[in-house]
C-alpha positions in Angstrom: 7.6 40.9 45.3 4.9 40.0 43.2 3.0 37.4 42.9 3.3 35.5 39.3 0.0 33.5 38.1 -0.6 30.9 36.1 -1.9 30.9 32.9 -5.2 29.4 32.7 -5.7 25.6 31.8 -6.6 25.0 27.8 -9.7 23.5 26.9 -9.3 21.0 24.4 -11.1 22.2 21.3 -14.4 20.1 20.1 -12.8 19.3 17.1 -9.2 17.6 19.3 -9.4 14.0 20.2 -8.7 13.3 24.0 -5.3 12.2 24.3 -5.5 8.1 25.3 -8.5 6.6 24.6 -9.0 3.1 22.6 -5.4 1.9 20.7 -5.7 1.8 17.2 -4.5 -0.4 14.7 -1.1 0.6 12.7 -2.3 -0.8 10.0 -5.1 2.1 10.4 -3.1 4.7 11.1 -0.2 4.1 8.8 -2.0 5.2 5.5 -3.5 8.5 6.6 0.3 9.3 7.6 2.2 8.0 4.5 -0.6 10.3 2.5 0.6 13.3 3.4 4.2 12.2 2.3 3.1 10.8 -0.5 1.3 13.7 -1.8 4.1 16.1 -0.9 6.5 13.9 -3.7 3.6 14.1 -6.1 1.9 10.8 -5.5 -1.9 10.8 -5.7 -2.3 7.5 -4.8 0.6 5.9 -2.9 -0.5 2.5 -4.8 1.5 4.2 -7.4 4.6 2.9 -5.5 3.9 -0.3 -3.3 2.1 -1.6 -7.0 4.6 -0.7 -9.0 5.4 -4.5 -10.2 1.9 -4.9 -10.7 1.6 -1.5 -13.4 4.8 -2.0 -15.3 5.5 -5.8 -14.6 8.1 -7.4 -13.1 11.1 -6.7 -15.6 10.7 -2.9 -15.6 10.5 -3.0 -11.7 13.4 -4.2 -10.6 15.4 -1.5 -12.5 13.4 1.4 -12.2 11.2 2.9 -9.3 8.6 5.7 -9.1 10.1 9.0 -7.6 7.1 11.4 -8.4 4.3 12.7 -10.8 3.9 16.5 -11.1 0.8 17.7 -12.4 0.0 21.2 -13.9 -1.0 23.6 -12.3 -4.8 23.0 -10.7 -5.1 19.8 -12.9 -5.3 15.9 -11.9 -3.8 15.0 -15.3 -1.2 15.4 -18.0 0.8 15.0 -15.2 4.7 14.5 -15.3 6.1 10.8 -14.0 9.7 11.0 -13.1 11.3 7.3 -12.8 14.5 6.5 -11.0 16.3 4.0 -12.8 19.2 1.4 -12.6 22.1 3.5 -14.9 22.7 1.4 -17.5 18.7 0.2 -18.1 17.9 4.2 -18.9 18.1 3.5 -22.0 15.6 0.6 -22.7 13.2 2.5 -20.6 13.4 5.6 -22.9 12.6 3.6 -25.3 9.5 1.8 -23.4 8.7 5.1 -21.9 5.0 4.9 -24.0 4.0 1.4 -22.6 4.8 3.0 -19.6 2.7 6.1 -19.4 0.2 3.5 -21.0 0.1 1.5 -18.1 0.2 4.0 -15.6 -3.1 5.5 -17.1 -4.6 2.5 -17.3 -3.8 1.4 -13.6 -5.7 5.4 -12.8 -8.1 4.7 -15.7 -7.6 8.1 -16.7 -5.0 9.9 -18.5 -2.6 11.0 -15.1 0.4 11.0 -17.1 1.5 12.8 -20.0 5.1 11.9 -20.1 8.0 10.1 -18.4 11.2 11.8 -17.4 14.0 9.7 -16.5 16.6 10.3 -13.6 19.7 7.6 -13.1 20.6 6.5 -9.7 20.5 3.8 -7.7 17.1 1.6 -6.7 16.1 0.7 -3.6 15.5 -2.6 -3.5 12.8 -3.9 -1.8 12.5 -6.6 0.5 11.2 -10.0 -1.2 7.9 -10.6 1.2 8.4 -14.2 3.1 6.5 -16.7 1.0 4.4 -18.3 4.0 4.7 -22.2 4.7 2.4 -24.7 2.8 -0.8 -25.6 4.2 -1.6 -28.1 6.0 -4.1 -31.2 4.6 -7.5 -30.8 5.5 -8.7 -33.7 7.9 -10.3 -36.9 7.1 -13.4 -35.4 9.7 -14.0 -33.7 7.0 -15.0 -35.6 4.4 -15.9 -34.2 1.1 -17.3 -31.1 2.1 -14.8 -29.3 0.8 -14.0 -30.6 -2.8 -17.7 -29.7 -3.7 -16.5 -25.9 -3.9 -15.4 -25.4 -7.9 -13.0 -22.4 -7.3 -9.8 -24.1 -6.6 -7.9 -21.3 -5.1 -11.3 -21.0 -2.1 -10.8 -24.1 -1.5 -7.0 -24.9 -1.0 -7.4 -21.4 1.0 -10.1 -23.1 3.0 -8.4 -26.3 3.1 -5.0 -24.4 5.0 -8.0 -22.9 7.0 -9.1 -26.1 8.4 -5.5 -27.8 8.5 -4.2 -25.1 10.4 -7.3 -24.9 12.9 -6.9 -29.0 13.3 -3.4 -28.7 14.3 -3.6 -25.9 16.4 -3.8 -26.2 20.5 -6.4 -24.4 21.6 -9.7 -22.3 19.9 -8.5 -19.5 18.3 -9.1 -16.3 19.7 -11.3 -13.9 17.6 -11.9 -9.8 17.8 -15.3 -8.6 16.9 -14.4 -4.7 16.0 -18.1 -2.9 15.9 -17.5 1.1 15.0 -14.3 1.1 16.3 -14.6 -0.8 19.4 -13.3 -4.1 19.7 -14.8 -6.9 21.7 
């Protein structure tokens, strides 16, 4: 009989992380992921999508979603948006289909989008985010410390601050991350 050997063991390559090591955040690694998908459907940014509201506005939103942008080829603009939209709103967003590629090219701040094709199907519809609870009142400790700040939206943000730390049982805990280590 003869004898079988094994193959040698790899070396990891200089360039390959060592399996293990420090956990990182999802929040970290969920972008670099989603970019590769993104970019696959035609998305240069994937703000395109999770600001979608924000570009067209609320109304146009909730009937329409974006499915891609196709750009010429070996260009970043005159690109192609294709929208998928609610069946009967098709229409209405023919007709608002400049606004729309005005928006979008403002929201790149250069012209991305040349045109917008439409495709009718149903939406997706997103989750409403959970609106969190209303802050607490500052304390009395405090005094007036905090009225002498003029932007009103700091300060009922640092008023929840120090309502939520007064009611809370214990210090909270804080993470001091220093080139990706945390402490």
């Amino acid at each position: 009989m003869t004898e079988r050997k094994s193959p040698p063991a790899r070396k990891p390559a200089a360039s390959e992380r060592p399996r293990g090591g420090a956990a990182r955040q999802l929040c970290d690694i969920v972008p670099s992921a989603g970019g590769a998908a993104f970019r696959r459907f035609g998305f240069v940014q994937s703000s395109v999508v999770t600001r979608w509201p924000e570009i067209v506005g609320a109304r146009y939103a909730e009937v329409s979603a974006p499915e891609s942008i196709r750009f010429p080829a070996g260009k970043r603009a005159e690109g192609v948006l294709t929208l998928m939209v609610d069946g009967a709103h098709a229409p209405m967003l023919q007709h608002v289909a400049p606004a729309i590629v005005e928006r979008v090219n403002r929201f790149f701040g250069y012209p991305a989008v040349a045109r917008v094709t439409i495709r009718q199907g149903a939406i997706a519809r997103v989750a409403p985010r959970r609106t969190t609870p209303a802050p607490r009142p500052a304390p009395v400790e405090l005094g007036d410390s905090l009225r002498a700040i003029a932007d009103p939206e700091l300060r009922a943000c640092l008023e929840g601050l120090a309502g939520a730390l007064a009611a809370a049982e214990a210090p909270p805990i804080l993470k001091l991350e220093v080139k990706g280590r945390v402490r």
